[in-house]
Tab-separated table of C-alpha atoms and ligand atoms in Angstrom:
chain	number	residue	atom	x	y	z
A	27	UNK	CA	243.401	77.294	199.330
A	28	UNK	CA	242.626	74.535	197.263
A	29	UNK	CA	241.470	74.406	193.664
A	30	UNK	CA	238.190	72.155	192.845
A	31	UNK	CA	237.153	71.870	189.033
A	32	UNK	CA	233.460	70.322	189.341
A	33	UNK	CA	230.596	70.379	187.608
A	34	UNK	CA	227.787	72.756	188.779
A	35	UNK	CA	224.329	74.202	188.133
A	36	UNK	CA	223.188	77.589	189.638
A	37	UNK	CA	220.240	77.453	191.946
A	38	UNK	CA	220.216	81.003	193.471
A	39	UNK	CA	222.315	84.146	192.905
A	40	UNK	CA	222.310	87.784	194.808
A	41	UNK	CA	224.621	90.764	194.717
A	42	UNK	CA	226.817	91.281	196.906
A	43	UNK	CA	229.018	94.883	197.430
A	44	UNK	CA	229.572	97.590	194.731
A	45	UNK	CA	230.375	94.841	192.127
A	46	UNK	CA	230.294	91.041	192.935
A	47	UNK	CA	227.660	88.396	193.277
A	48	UNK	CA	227.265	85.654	195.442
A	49	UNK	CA	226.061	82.389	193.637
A	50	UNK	CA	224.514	78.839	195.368
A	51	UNK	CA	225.473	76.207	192.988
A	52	UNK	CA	224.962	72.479	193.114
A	53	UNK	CA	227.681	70.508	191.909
A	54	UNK	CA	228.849	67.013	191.200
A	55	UNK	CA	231.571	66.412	193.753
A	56	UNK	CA	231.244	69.103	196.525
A	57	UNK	CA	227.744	69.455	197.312
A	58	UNK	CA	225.660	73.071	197.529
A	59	UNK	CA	228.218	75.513	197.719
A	60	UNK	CA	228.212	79.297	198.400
A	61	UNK	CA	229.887	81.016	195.981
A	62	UNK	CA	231.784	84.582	195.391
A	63	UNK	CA	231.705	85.977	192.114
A	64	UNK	CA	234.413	89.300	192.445
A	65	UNK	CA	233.475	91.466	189.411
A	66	UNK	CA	230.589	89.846	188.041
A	67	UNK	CA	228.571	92.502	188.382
A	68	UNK	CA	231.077	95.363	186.611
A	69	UNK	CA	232.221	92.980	183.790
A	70	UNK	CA	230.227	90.778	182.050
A	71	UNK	CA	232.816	89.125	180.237
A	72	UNK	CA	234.292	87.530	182.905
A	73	UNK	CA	231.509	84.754	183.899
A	74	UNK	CA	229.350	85.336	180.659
A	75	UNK	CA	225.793	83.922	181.401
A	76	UNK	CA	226.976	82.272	183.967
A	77	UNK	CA	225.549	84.691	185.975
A	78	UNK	CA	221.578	83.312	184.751
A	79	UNK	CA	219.836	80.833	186.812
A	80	UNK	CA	219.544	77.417	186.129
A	81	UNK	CA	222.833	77.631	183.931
A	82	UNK	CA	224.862	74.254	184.272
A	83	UNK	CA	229.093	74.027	183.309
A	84	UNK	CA	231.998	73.299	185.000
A	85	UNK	CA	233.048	75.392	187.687
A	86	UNK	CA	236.867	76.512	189.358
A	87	UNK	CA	235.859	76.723	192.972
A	88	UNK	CA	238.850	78.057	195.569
A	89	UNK	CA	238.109	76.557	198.878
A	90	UNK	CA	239.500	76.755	202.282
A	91	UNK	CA	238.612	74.973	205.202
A	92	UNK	CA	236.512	76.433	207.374
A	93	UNK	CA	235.237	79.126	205.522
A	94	UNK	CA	231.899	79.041	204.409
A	95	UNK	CA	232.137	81.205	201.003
A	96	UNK	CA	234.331	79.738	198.352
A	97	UNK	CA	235.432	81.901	195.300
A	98	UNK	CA	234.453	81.314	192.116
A	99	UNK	CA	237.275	82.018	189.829
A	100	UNK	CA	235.993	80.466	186.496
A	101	UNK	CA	232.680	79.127	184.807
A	102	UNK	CA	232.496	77.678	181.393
A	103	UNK	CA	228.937	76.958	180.493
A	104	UNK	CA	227.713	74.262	179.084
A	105	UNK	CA	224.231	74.294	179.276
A	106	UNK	CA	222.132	77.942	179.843
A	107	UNK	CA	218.801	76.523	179.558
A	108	UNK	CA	217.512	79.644	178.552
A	109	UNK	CA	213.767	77.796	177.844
A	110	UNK	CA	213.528	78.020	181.848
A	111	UNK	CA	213.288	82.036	182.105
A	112	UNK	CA	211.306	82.305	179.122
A	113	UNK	CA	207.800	80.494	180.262
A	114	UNK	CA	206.594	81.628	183.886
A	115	UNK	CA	205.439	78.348	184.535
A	116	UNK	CA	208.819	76.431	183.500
A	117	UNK	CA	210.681	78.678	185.563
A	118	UNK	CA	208.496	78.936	189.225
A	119	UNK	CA	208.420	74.943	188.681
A	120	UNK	CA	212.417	75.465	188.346
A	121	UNK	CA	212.671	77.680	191.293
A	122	UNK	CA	210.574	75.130	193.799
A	123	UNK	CA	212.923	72.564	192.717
A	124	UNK	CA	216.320	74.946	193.472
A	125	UNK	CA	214.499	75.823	196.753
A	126	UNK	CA	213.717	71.784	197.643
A	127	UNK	CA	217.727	71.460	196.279
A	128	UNK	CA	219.125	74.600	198.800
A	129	UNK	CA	216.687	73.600	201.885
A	130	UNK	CA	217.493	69.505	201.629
A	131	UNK	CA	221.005	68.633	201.044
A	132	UNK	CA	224.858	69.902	202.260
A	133	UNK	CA	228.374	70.555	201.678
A	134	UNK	CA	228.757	66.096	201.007
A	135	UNK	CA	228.995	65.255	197.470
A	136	UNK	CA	226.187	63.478	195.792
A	137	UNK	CA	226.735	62.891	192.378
A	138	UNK	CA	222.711	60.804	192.195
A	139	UNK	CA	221.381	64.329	193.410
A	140	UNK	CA	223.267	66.163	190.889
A	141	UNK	CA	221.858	64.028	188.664
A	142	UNK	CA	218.281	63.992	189.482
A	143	UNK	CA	218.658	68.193	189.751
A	144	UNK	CA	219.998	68.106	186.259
A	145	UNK	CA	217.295	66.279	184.635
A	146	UNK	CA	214.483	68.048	186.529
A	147	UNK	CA	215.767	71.246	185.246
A	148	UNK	CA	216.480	69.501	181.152
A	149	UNK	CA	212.975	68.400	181.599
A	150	UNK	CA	210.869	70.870	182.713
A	151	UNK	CA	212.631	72.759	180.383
A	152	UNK	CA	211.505	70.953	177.319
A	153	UNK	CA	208.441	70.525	178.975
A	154	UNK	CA	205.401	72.085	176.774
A	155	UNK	CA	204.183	75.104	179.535
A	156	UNK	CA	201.013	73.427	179.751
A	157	UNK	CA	203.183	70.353	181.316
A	158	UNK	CA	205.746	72.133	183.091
A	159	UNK	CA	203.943	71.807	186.472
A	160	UNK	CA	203.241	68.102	186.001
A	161	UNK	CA	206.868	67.353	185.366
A	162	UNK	CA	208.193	69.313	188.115
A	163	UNK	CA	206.010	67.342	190.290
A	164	UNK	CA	207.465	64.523	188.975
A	165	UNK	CA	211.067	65.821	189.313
A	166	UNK	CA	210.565	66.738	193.134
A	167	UNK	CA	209.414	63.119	193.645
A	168	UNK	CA	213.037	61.859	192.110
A	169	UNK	CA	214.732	64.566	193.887
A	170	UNK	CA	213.290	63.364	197.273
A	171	UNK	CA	213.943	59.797	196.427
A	172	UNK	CA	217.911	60.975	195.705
A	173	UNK	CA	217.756	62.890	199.063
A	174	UNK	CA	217.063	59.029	200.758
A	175	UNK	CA	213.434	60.692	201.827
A	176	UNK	CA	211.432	58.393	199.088
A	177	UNK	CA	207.905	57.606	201.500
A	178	UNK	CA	206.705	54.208	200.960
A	179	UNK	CA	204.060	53.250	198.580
A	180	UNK	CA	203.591	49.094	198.873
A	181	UNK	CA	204.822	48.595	202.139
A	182	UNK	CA	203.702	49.925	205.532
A	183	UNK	CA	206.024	52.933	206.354
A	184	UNK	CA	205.730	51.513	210.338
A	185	UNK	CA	205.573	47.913	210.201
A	186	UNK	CA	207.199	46.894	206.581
A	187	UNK	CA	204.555	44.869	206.119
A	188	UNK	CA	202.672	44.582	202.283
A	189	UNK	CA	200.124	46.925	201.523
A	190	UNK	CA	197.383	45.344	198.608
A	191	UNK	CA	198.648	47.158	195.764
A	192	UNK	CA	195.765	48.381	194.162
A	193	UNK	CA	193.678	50.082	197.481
A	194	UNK	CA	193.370	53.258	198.696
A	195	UNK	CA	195.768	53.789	202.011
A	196	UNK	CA	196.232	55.933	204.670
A	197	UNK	CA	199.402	57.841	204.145
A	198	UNK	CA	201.355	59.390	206.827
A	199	UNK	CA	203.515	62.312	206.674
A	200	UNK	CA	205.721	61.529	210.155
A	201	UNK	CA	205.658	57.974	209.163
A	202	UNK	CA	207.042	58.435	205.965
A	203	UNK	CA	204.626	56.512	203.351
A	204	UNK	CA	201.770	54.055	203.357
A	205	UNK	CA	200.603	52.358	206.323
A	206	UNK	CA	198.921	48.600	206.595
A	207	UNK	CA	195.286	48.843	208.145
A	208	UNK	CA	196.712	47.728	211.876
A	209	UNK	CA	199.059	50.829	211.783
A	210	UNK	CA	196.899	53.277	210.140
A	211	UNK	CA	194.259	52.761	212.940
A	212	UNK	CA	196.860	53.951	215.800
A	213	UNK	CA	198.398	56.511	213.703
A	214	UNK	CA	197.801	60.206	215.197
A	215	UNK	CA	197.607	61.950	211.367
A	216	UNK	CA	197.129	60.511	207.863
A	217	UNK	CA	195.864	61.134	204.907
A	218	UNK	CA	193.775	58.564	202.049
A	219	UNK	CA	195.644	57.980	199.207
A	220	UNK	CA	194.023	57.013	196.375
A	221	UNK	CA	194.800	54.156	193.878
A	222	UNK	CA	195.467	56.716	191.100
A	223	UNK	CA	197.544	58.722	193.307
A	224	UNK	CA	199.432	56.233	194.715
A	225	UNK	CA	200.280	54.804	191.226
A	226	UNK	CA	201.383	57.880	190.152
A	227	UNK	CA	203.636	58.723	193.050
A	228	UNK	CA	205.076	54.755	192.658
A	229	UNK	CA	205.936	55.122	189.006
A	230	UNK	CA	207.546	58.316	189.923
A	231	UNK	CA	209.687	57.241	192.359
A	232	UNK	CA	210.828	54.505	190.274
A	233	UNK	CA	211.414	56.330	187.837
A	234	UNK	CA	208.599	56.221	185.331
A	235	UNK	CA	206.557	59.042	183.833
A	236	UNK	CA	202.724	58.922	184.764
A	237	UNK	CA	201.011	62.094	182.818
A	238	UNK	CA	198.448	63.020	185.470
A	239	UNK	CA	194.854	63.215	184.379
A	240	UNK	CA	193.507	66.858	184.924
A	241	UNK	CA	194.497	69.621	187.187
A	242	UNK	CA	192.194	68.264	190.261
A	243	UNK	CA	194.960	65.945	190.381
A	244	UNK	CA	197.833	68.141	190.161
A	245	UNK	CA	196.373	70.325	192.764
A	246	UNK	CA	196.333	66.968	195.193
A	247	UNK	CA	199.949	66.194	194.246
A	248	UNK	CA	201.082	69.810	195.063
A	249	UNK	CA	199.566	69.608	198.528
A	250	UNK	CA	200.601	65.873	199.199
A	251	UNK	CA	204.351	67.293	197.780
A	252	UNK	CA	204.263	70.471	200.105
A	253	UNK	CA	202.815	68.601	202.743
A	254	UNK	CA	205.896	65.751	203.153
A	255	UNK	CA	208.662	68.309	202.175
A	256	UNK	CA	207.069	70.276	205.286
A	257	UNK	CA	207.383	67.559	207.439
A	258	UNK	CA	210.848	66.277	206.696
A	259	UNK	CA	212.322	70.053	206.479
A	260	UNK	CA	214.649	70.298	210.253
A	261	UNK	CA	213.668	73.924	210.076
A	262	UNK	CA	210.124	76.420	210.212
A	263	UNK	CA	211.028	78.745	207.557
A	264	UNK	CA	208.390	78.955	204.638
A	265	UNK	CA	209.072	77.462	201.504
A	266	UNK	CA	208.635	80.764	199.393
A	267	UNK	CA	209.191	79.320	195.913
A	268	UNK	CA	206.859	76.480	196.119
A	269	UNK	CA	203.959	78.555	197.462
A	270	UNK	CA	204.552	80.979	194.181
A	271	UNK	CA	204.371	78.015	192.267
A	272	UNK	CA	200.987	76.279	193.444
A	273	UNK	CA	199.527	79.692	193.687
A	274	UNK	CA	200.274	80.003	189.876
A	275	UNK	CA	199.144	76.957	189.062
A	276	UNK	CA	196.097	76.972	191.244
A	277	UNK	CA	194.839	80.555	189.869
A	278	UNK	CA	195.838	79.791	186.193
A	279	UNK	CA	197.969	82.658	186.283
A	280	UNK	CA	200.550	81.375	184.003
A	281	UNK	CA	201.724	82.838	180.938
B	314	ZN	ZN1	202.007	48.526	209.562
């Protein structure tokens, strides 16, 4: 066994047996991590609200190698972000970006991920509920660039070469970003980006905030968003959390 004291952030949680709970955390130096939590269920006191999703504090993780399930023997708290549970459209935004977190990444430490994880979850948090889905567009952007997944914008995703700045391009999923007129023509399956959108997704994967005009536009972003996770995920399984969360934004179901 070996002790790790890391920073973490709860993504998912289930029970598990009579009394326990099995937790998926993120965490600064040891990647996603499956978690058992003996006696969470029966005592409360033990890992506090820990046990809410979202929570972020610094977690005693036993390990042991090749065993998949660690056990969680302590988590302090730090941050419980209870804002996130309390607005339905802060928290499906939270959950797509747990699910993009869970489906993307691995056991290899990635303290820019971490990072980008925390802050999508601190913003879209203090995001005003009529903004929440906006910024966790804008999260899953960062997230993706963090992952190494960031799709071109001003360069041709094939050839490398410039693409004018301000024109609409073709954008290709497989390719991974904009493509130059010579490329686009051969390419099997693309999509027109915009100017607008493509500004928006540039400033976002630099960094930058760029409030999106209306919820057209938002709807566009969700699809081009589900659209490239789809295409870069190794595996067929549906992405449950981020279909709740267009359909609630799409429908206007949100409290
Ligand atoms: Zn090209």
């Amino acid at each position: 066994m070996t002790l790790v004291v890391t920073e973490a952030i709860v993504l998912h949680s289930f029970d598990y047996l009579e009394s326990s709970r099995i937790f998926k955390l993120v965490t600064r130096e040891a990647g996603v991590r499956s978690v058992l939590a003996r006696g969470a269920r029966r005592s409360k006191r033990r890992f506090g609200s820990a046990l809410d999703l979202y929570a972020q504090g610094t977690a005693e993780l036993q390990t042991k190698s090749g065993r998949d399930l660690d056990t969680l023997s302590a988590f302090d708290v730090t941050r419980a972000r209870p804002q996130l549970a309390a607005q339905l459209s802060r928290f499906t935004g939270a959950s797509a970006i747990a699910e993009l977190t869970l489906r993307f990444t691995s056991e290899e430490a990635d303290p820019g991920l971490f990072d980008a994880v925390e802050s999508a979850f601190d913003d879209i948090a203090a995001a005003p509920p009529d903004r929440a889905r906006d910024v966790t567009i804008e999260s899953a952007w960062r997230v993706v660039s963090e992952l190494g997944l960031a799709p071109t914008v001003d360069n041709c995703a094939e050839c490398h070469a410039p693409v004018g700045r301000d024109a609409a391009v073709l954008f290709s999923h497989p390719a991974g970003g904009a493509l130059c007129a010579r490329c686009g023509h051969l390419a099997r399956s693309a999509r027109t980006l915009p100017p607008e959108a493509r500004a928006a997704l540039r400033d976002w994967l630099s960094g930058a905030s760029h409030p999106l005009a209306d919820v057209n536009d938002a709807r566009a972003h969700q699809r081009l968003l589900r659209e490239f996770l789809r295409e870069h995920l190794a595996d067929d399984r549906p992405l449950r959390a981020f279909d709740v969360w267009e359909h609630d934004a799409w429908t206007g179901g949100v409290a």
